[in-house]
PDB file of C-alpha atoms in Angstrom:
ATOM      1  CA  MET A   1     -13.054   1.591 -21.138  1.00  0.00           C
ATOM      2  CA  LYS A   2     -14.489  -0.583 -18.320  1.00  0.00           C
ATOM      3  CA  GLY A   3     -13.723  -3.929 -19.799  1.00  0.00           C
ATOM      4  CA  PHE A   4      -9.952  -2.606 -19.984  1.00  0.00           C
ATOM      5  CA  LEU A   5      -9.733  -1.168 -16.510  1.00  0.00           C
ATOM      6  CA  TYR A   6     -11.131  -4.404 -14.679  1.00  0.00           C
ATOM      7  CA  GLY A   7     -10.573  -7.065 -16.979  1.00  0.00           C
ATOM      8  CA  VAL A   8      -7.445  -6.251 -18.348  1.00  0.00           C
ATOM      9  CA  LEU A   9      -5.342  -3.677 -16.549  1.00  0.00           C
ATOM     10  CA  PRO A  10      -5.445  -5.870 -13.229  1.00  0.00           C
ATOM     11  CA  TYR A  11      -3.438  -8.549 -15.378  1.00  0.00           C
ATOM     12  CA  ILE A  12      -0.972  -5.870 -16.880  1.00  0.00           C
ATOM     13  CA  ALA A  13      -0.406  -4.508 -12.787  1.00  0.00           C
ATOM     14  CA  LEU A  14      -0.106  -7.923 -11.403  1.00  0.00           C
ATOM     15  CA  THR A  15       2.324  -9.010 -13.988  1.00  0.00           C
ATOM     16  CA  ILE A  16       4.541  -5.905 -13.801  1.00  0.00           C
ATOM     17  CA  LEU A  17       4.214  -6.480  -9.824  1.00  0.00           C
ATOM     18  CA  VAL A  18       5.314  -9.895  -9.729  1.00  0.00           C
ATOM     19  CA  GLY A  19       7.678 -10.164 -12.951  1.00  0.00           C
ATOM     20  CA  GLY A  20       9.428  -6.664 -12.398  1.00  0.00           C
ATOM     21  CA  THR A  21      10.056  -7.704  -8.930  1.00  0.00           C
ATOM     22  CA  ILE A  22      11.644 -11.002  -9.777  1.00  0.00           C
ATOM     23  CA  VAL A  23      13.763  -9.787 -12.366  1.00  0.00           C
ATOM     24  CA  ARG A  24      14.914  -6.367  -9.996  1.00  0.00           C
ATOM     25  CA  TYR A  25      16.017  -8.714  -7.193  1.00  0.00           C
ATOM     26  CA  ALA A  26      17.614 -11.352  -9.626  1.00  0.00           C
ATOM     27  CA  TYR A  27      19.652  -8.968 -11.964  1.00  0.00           C
ATOM     28  CA  PHE A  28      19.555  -5.593 -10.020  1.00  0.00           C
ATOM     29  CA  GLU A  29      20.084  -6.983  -6.283  1.00  0.00           C
ATOM     30  CA  ARG A  30      22.643  -3.873  -5.632  1.00  0.00           C
ATOM     31  CA  ASN A  31      19.804  -1.465  -6.195  1.00  0.00           C
ATOM     32  CA  TRP A  32      17.042  -3.330  -3.938  1.00  0.00           C
ATOM     33  CA  THR A  33      17.078  -0.803  -1.329  1.00  0.00           C
ATOM     34  CA  THR A  34      15.118   1.653   0.271  1.00  0.00           C
ATOM     35  CA  LYS A  35      17.674   4.667  -0.418  1.00  0.00           C
ATOM     36  CA  SER A  36      17.129   5.610   2.869  1.00  0.00           C
ATOM     37  CA  SER A  37      17.457   9.131   3.875  1.00  0.00           C
ATOM     38  CA  GLU A  38      17.961   9.001   7.723  1.00  0.00           C
ATOM     39  CA  PHE A  39      21.277  10.495   7.043  1.00  0.00           C
ATOM     40  CA  LEU A  40      20.275  13.370   5.351  1.00  0.00           C
ATOM     41  CA  SER A  41      16.871  14.287   7.913  1.00  0.00           C
ATOM     42  CA  LYS A  42      16.113  11.781  10.720  1.00  0.00           C
ATOM     43  CA  ARG A  43      14.877  13.858  13.482  1.00  0.00           C
ATOM     44  CA  ASP A  44      11.728  14.793  11.214  1.00  0.00           C
ATOM     45  CA  SER A  45      10.780  11.005  10.354  1.00  0.00           C
ATOM     46  CA  LYS A  46      10.340  10.261  14.107  1.00  0.00           C
ATOM     47  CA  TRP A  47       6.740  10.654  14.131  1.00  0.00           C
ATOM     48  CA  GLY A  48       6.257  10.023  10.535  1.00  0.00           C
ATOM     49  CA  ASN A  49       7.619   6.390   9.869  1.00  0.00           C
ATOM     50  CA  PRO A  50       5.584   4.946  12.843  1.00  0.00           C
ATOM     51  CA  LEU A  51       2.317   6.451  12.056  1.00  0.00           C
ATOM     52  CA  PHE A  52       2.609   5.425   8.095  1.00  0.00           C
ATOM     53  CA  HIS A  53       3.566   1.880   8.857  1.00  0.00           C
ATOM     54  CA  LEU A  54       1.133   1.386  11.614  1.00  0.00           C
ATOM     55  CA  GLY A  55      -1.623   2.681   9.431  1.00  0.00           C
ATOM     56  CA  LEU A  56      -0.427   0.485   6.520  1.00  0.00           C
ATOM     57  CA  LEU A  57      -0.562  -2.713   8.491  1.00  0.00           C
ATOM     58  CA  MET A  58      -4.030  -1.777  10.046  1.00  0.00           C
ATOM     59  CA  ALA A  59      -5.282  -1.105   6.506  1.00  0.00           C
ATOM     60  CA  PHE A  60      -3.773  -4.314   4.784  1.00  0.00           C
ATOM     61  CA  GLY A  61      -5.626  -6.148   7.583  1.00  0.00           C
ATOM     62  CA  GLY A  62      -8.992  -4.707   6.737  1.00  0.00           C
ATOM     63  CA  HIS A  63      -8.391  -5.031   3.013  1.00  0.00           C
ATOM     64  CA  PHE A  64      -7.344  -8.905   3.286  1.00  0.00           C
ATOM     65  CA  VAL A  65     -10.504  -9.326   5.120  1.00  0.00           C
ATOM     66  CA  GLY A  66     -13.111  -7.605   3.469  1.00  0.00           C
ATOM     67  CA  VAL A  67     -11.543  -8.349   0.260  1.00  0.00           C
ATOM     68  CA  LEU A  68     -10.201 -12.111   0.002  1.00  0.00           C
ATOM     69  CA  VAL A  69     -12.936 -13.403   2.801  1.00  0.00           C
ATOM     70  CA  PRO A  70     -16.165 -14.124   1.060  1.00  0.00           C
ATOM     71  CA  LYS A  71     -19.326 -12.503   2.560  1.00  0.00           C
ATOM     72  CA  PHE A  72     -21.170 -15.516   3.772  1.00  0.00           C
ATOM     73  CA  VAL A  73     -17.902 -17.048   5.410  1.00  0.00           C
ATOM     74  CA  THR A  74     -18.267 -14.001   7.945  1.00  0.00           C
ATOM     75  CA  GLU A  75     -22.117 -14.297   8.132  1.00  0.00           C
ATOM     76  CA  MET A  76     -21.529 -18.015   8.900  1.00  0.00           C
ATOM     77  CA  GLY A  77     -19.455 -17.036  11.828  1.00  0.00           C
ATOM     78  CA  GLY A  78     -22.343 -15.000  13.103  1.00  0.00           C
ATOM     79  CA  THR A  79     -21.455 -11.558  11.961  1.00  0.00           C
ATOM     80  CA  ASP A  80     -24.030  -9.828  10.273  1.00  0.00           C
ATOM     81  CA  GLU A  81     -23.670  -7.219   7.245  1.00  0.00           C
ATOM     82  CA  HIS A  82     -24.624  -4.327  10.265  1.00  0.00           C
ATOM     83  CA  THR A  83     -22.230  -5.783  12.637  1.00  0.00           C
ATOM     84  CA  TYR A  84     -19.289  -6.233   9.810  1.00  0.00           C
ATOM     85  CA  HIS A  85     -19.970  -2.479   8.519  1.00  0.00           C
ATOM     86  CA  LEU A  86     -19.359  -1.071  12.604  1.00  0.00           C
ATOM     87  CA  MET A  87     -16.240  -3.168  12.782  1.00  0.00           C
ATOM     88  CA  SER A  88     -14.837  -1.733   9.322  1.00  0.00           C
ATOM     89  CA  LEU A  89     -15.647   1.835  10.804  1.00  0.00           C
ATOM     90  CA  ILE A  90     -14.138   1.288  13.832  1.00  0.00           C
ATOM     91  CA  GLY A  91     -10.871  -0.254  12.560  1.00  0.00           C
ATOM     92  CA  GLY A  92     -10.846   1.621   8.930  1.00  0.00           C
ATOM     93  CA  ILE A  93     -11.093   5.419   9.985  1.00  0.00           C
ATOM     94  CA  PRO A  94      -8.483   5.043  12.202  1.00  0.00           C
ATOM     95  CA  ALA A  95      -6.107   3.403  10.077  1.00  0.00           C
ATOM     96  CA  GLY A  96      -6.861   5.709   7.387  1.00  0.00           C
ATOM     97  CA  ILE A  97      -5.866   8.800   9.642  1.00  0.00           C
ATOM     98  CA  LEU A  98      -2.604   7.099  10.899  1.00  0.00           C
ATOM     99  CA  PHE A  99      -1.999   6.137   7.441  1.00  0.00           C
ATOM    100  CA  LEU A 100      -2.831   9.427   5.920  1.00  0.00           C
ATOM    101  CA  GLY A 101      -1.638  11.248   8.738  1.00  0.00           C
ATOM    102  CA  GLY A 102       2.011   9.715   8.689  1.00  0.00           C
ATOM    103  CA  PHE A 103       2.090   9.772   4.847  1.00  0.00           C
ATOM    104  CA  TRP A 104       1.655  13.701   4.996  1.00  0.00           C
ATOM    105  CA  LEU A 105       4.205  13.945   7.723  1.00  0.00           C
ATOM    106  CA  LEU A 106       6.631  12.076   5.109  1.00  0.00           C
ATOM    107  CA  LEU A 107       5.202  14.201   2.133  1.00  0.00           C
ATOM    108  CA  LYS A 108       6.482  17.606   4.236  1.00  0.00           C
ATOM    109  CA  ARG A 109       9.710  15.876   5.062  1.00  0.00           C
ATOM    110  CA  ARG A 110      10.417  14.835   1.295  1.00  0.00           C
ATOM    111  CA  PHE A 111       9.439  17.863  -0.565  1.00  0.00           C
ATOM    112  CA  ALA A 112       9.338  20.927   1.965  1.00  0.00           C
ATOM    113  CA  GLY A 113      12.444  19.909   4.063  1.00  0.00           C
ATOM    114  CA  SER A 114      15.977  20.729   3.651  1.00  0.00           C
ATOM    115  CA  ASP A 115      17.528  21.231   0.220  1.00  0.00           C
ATOM    116  CA  ARG A 116      19.381  17.782   0.415  1.00  0.00           C
ATOM    117  CA  MET A 117      16.166  16.047   0.689  1.00  0.00           C
ATOM    118  CA  LYS A 118      15.050  17.676  -2.535  1.00  0.00           C
ATOM    119  CA  VAL A 119      18.196  17.179  -4.373  1.00  0.00           C
ATOM    120  CA  ASN A 120      18.069  13.444  -3.525  1.00  0.00           C
ATOM    121  CA  THR A 121      13.994  12.963  -4.434  1.00  0.00           C
ATOM    122  CA  SER A 122      14.125  11.117  -8.079  1.00  0.00           C
ATOM    123  CA  GLN A 123      11.472  11.821 -10.629  1.00  0.00           C
ATOM    124  CA  LEU A 124      10.050   8.390  -9.958  1.00  0.00           C
ATOM    125  CA  ASP A 125       9.899   9.309  -6.118  1.00  0.00           C
ATOM    126  CA  ARG A 126       7.705  11.827  -7.216  1.00  0.00           C
ATOM    127  CA  TRP A 127       5.454   9.894  -9.223  1.00  0.00           C
ATOM    128  CA  LEU A 128       5.133   7.241  -6.384  1.00  0.00           C
ATOM    129  CA  TYR A 129       4.298   9.723  -3.829  1.00  0.00           C
ATOM    130  CA  LEU A 130       1.701  11.230  -6.080  1.00  0.00           C
ATOM    131  CA  VAL A 131       0.173   7.681  -6.590  1.00  0.00           C
ATOM    132  CA  LEU A 132       0.194   6.966  -3.124  1.00  0.00           C
ATOM    133  CA  LEU A 133      -1.517  10.062  -2.530  1.00  0.00           C
ATOM    134  CA  VAL A 134      -4.316   9.327  -4.842  1.00  0.00           C
ATOM    135  CA  THR A 135      -4.674   6.038  -3.368  1.00  0.00           C
ATOM    136  CA  LEU A 136      -4.647   6.996   0.035  1.00  0.00           C
ATOM    137  CA  VAL A 137      -7.035   9.857  -0.004  1.00  0.00           C
ATOM    138  CA  SER A 138      -9.543   7.887  -2.621  1.00  0.00           C
ATOM    139  CA  GLY A 139      -9.352   5.455   0.017  1.00  0.00           C
ATOM    140  CA  MET A 140     -10.190   7.376   2.979  1.00  0.00           C
ATOM    141  CA  LEU A 141     -12.963   9.582   1.180  1.00  0.00           C
ATOM    142  CA  GLY A 142     -14.684   6.288   0.064  1.00  0.00           C
ATOM    143  CA  THR A 143     -14.703   4.780   3.982  1.00  0.00           C
ATOM    144  CA  LEU A 144     -16.011   8.412   4.889  1.00  0.00           C
ATOM    145  CA  SER A 145     -18.348   8.585   2.323  1.00  0.00           C
ATOM    146  CA  ASN A 146     -20.072   5.210   3.063  1.00  0.00           C
ATOM    147  CA  ILE A 147     -20.534   5.438   6.562  1.00  0.00           C
ATOM    148  CA  PRO A 148     -23.988   4.945   6.348  1.00  0.00           C
ATOM    149  CA  GLY A 149     -23.611   1.674   4.752  1.00  0.00           C
ATOM    150  CA  ALA A 150     -25.055   2.268   1.270  1.00  0.00           C
ATOM    151  CA  PHE A 151     -22.654   0.731  -0.519  1.00  0.00           C
ATOM    152  CA  ASP A 152     -21.449  -2.605   0.077  1.00  0.00           C
ATOM    153  CA  TYR A 153     -18.319  -3.425  -1.415  1.00  0.00           C
ATOM    154  CA  ARG A 154     -18.135  -7.010  -0.138  1.00  0.00           C
ATOM    155  CA  GLU A 155     -21.068  -7.806  -2.874  1.00  0.00           C
ATOM    156  CA  THR A 156     -19.274  -5.939  -6.095  1.00  0.00           C
ATOM    157  CA  ILE A 157     -15.572  -5.116  -5.553  1.00  0.00           C
ATOM    158  CA  SER A 158     -14.438  -8.036  -3.373  1.00  0.00           C
ATOM    159  CA  PRO A 159     -16.108 -10.866  -5.473  1.00  0.00           C
ATOM    160  CA  TRP A 160     -14.573  -8.854  -8.433  1.00  0.00           C
ATOM    161  CA  PHE A 161     -11.198  -8.931  -7.441  1.00  0.00           C
ATOM    162  CA  ARG A 162     -11.631 -12.599  -6.253  1.00  0.00           C
ATOM    163  CA  SER A 163     -12.755 -13.393  -9.972  1.00  0.00           C
ATOM    164  CA  VAL A 164      -9.719 -11.672 -11.267  1.00  0.00           C
ATOM    165  CA  LEU A 165      -7.355 -14.013  -9.167  1.00  0.00           C
ATOM    166  CA  MET A 166      -9.299 -16.951 -10.365  1.00  0.00           C
ATOM    167  CA  LEU A 167      -8.506 -15.775 -14.209  1.00  0.00           C
ATOM    168  CA  GLN A 168     -12.524 -14.945 -14.759  1.00  0.00           C
ATOM    169  CA  PRO A 169     -12.874 -11.392 -14.093  1.00  0.00           C
ATOM    170  CA  ASP A 170     -16.624 -10.602 -13.820  1.00  0.00           C
ATOM    171  CA  VAL A 171     -16.428  -6.888 -15.468  1.00  0.00           C
ATOM    172  CA  SER A 172     -20.270  -6.477 -14.623  1.00  0.00           C
ATOM    173  CA  LEU A 173     -19.542  -6.408 -10.776  1.00  0.00           C
ATOM    174  CA  MET A 174     -18.266  -2.857 -11.357  1.00  0.00           C
ATOM    175  CA  ASP A 175     -20.876  -1.304 -13.087  1.00  0.00           C
ATOM    176  CA  GLU A 176     -22.634   0.307 -10.044  1.00  0.00           C
ATOM    177  CA  VAL A 177     -19.498   1.059  -8.227  1.00  0.00           C
ATOM    178  CA  PRO A 178     -18.987   4.641  -7.195  1.00  0.00           C
ATOM    179  CA  ILE A 179     -16.440   6.663  -8.665  1.00  0.00           C
ATOM    180  CA  VAL A 180     -14.848   7.005  -5.290  1.00  0.00           C
ATOM    181  CA  PHE A 181     -14.044   3.381  -5.248  1.00  0.00           C
ATOM    182  CA  GLN A 182     -13.413   3.254  -8.865  1.00  0.00           C
ATOM    183  CA  LEU A 183     -10.372   5.732  -8.613  1.00  0.00           C
ATOM    184  CA  HIS A 184      -9.112   3.789  -5.435  1.00  0.00           C
ATOM    185  CA  MET A 185      -9.428   0.393  -7.627  1.00  0.00           C
ATOM    186  CA  VAL A 186      -7.269   2.111 -10.390  1.00  0.00           C
ATOM    187  CA  SER A 187      -4.839   3.895  -8.304  1.00  0.00           C
ATOM    188  CA  TRP A 188      -3.966   0.574  -6.281  1.00  0.00           C
ATOM    189  CA  MET A 189      -3.034  -1.147  -9.922  1.00  0.00           C
ATOM    190  CA  LEU A 190      -0.935   2.248 -11.052  1.00  0.00           C
ATOM    191  CA  LEU A 191       0.640   1.521  -7.345  1.00  0.00           C
ATOM    192  CA  ALA A 192       1.445  -1.793  -8.319  1.00  0.00           C
ATOM    193  CA  MET A 193       3.108  -1.324 -11.544  1.00  0.00           C
ATOM    194  CA  LEU A 194       5.309   1.085 -10.065  1.00  0.00           C
ATOM    195  CA  PHE A 195       6.429  -1.437  -7.012  1.00  0.00           C
ATOM    196  CA  PRO A 196       9.247  -2.998  -8.574  1.00  0.00           C
ATOM    197  CA  PHE A 197      10.920   0.129  -9.673  1.00  0.00           C
ATOM    198  CA  THR A 198      10.868   2.183  -6.493  1.00  0.00           C
ATOM    199  CA  ARG A 199      11.997   1.941  -2.918  1.00  0.00           C
ATOM    200  CA  LEU A 200       8.744   0.409  -2.043  1.00  0.00           C
ATOM    201  CA  VAL A 201      10.508  -3.180  -2.826  1.00  0.00           C
ATOM    202  CA  HIS A 202      12.063  -3.000   0.901  1.00  0.00           C
ATOM    203  CA  CYS A 203       8.815  -4.471   2.477  1.00  0.00           C
ATOM    204  CA  LEU A 204       9.532  -7.823   0.740  1.00  0.00           C
ATOM    205  CA  SER A 205      12.743  -7.773   2.447  1.00  0.00           C
ATOM    206  CA  LEU A 206      12.880  -9.731   6.285  1.00  0.00           C
ATOM    207  CA  PRO A 207      15.709  -9.285   8.594  1.00  0.00           C
ATOM    208  CA  PHE A 208      15.893 -12.982   8.975  1.00  0.00           C
ATOM    209  CA  GLU A 209      19.857 -12.795   9.035  1.00  0.00           C
ATOM    210  CA  TYR A 210      19.928 -10.343  12.048  1.00  0.00           C
ATOM    211  CA  PHE A 211      18.821 -12.979  14.143  1.00  0.00           C
ATOM    212  CA  LEU A 212      21.617 -15.537  13.238  1.00  0.00           C
ATOM    213  CA  ARG A 213      24.731 -13.024  12.807  1.00  0.00           C
ATOM    214  CA  ARG A 214      27.160 -12.771  15.388  1.00  0.00           C
ATOM    215  CA  ASP A 215      26.936 -10.072  17.846  1.00  0.00           C
ATOM    216  CA  ILE A 216      28.713  -6.782  16.887  1.00  0.00           C
ATOM    217  CA  ILE A 217      31.269  -5.417  19.555  1.00  0.00           C
ATOM    218  CA  TYR A 218      31.335  -1.545  20.195  1.00  0.00           C
ATOM    219  CA  ARG A 219      34.366   0.026  22.083  1.00  0.00           C
ATOM    220  CA  ARG A 220      34.300   3.379  23.345  1.00  0.00           C
ATOM    221  CA  LYS A 221      36.874   5.752  22.471  1.00  0.00           C
TER     222      LYS A 221
END
């Protein structure tokens, strides 16, 4: 099973992520949208949206350094393992709180809000929110459970992920990884497979045209 989860599934997920996104943009560009629901309910997204996206940016930055930057690089820069672990907790816990808190507000808005929101929530939206919830909760639990620093993911998960990118997956690196971290790994792969078919594609749309378009003049009635 581990051979499939950490030696095959990552490539399935990444292939669907990249290939599905390209196909959707090339052939279904009109459907490339966040399916914005602010016209249905705007006031209750006032706090949820900024908290969620701020937590997302912080978490992405932490994951980028922790997973893609080898351990010896930070040590060469003068940051030992103890210092790095403290820095990851100082940044990771607030990021998790913001991320999970914002997501909870958006979750409440989507499923416990107005009837119009519920009607405009698809089955795919429900799967997306479920996988996102599992991904966020498992990541937060992993961070909190590892406050003492007994588990060093930069000697297991990080080199495994880099080995996947180099097309030489070393599944044995995941043998001693705690179950909560394994759940986090599987959940991000499921999220990657859902990505091309959901509203999440909006994060790839950068509003460069906004800075080049002509000014719009509004007149009072």
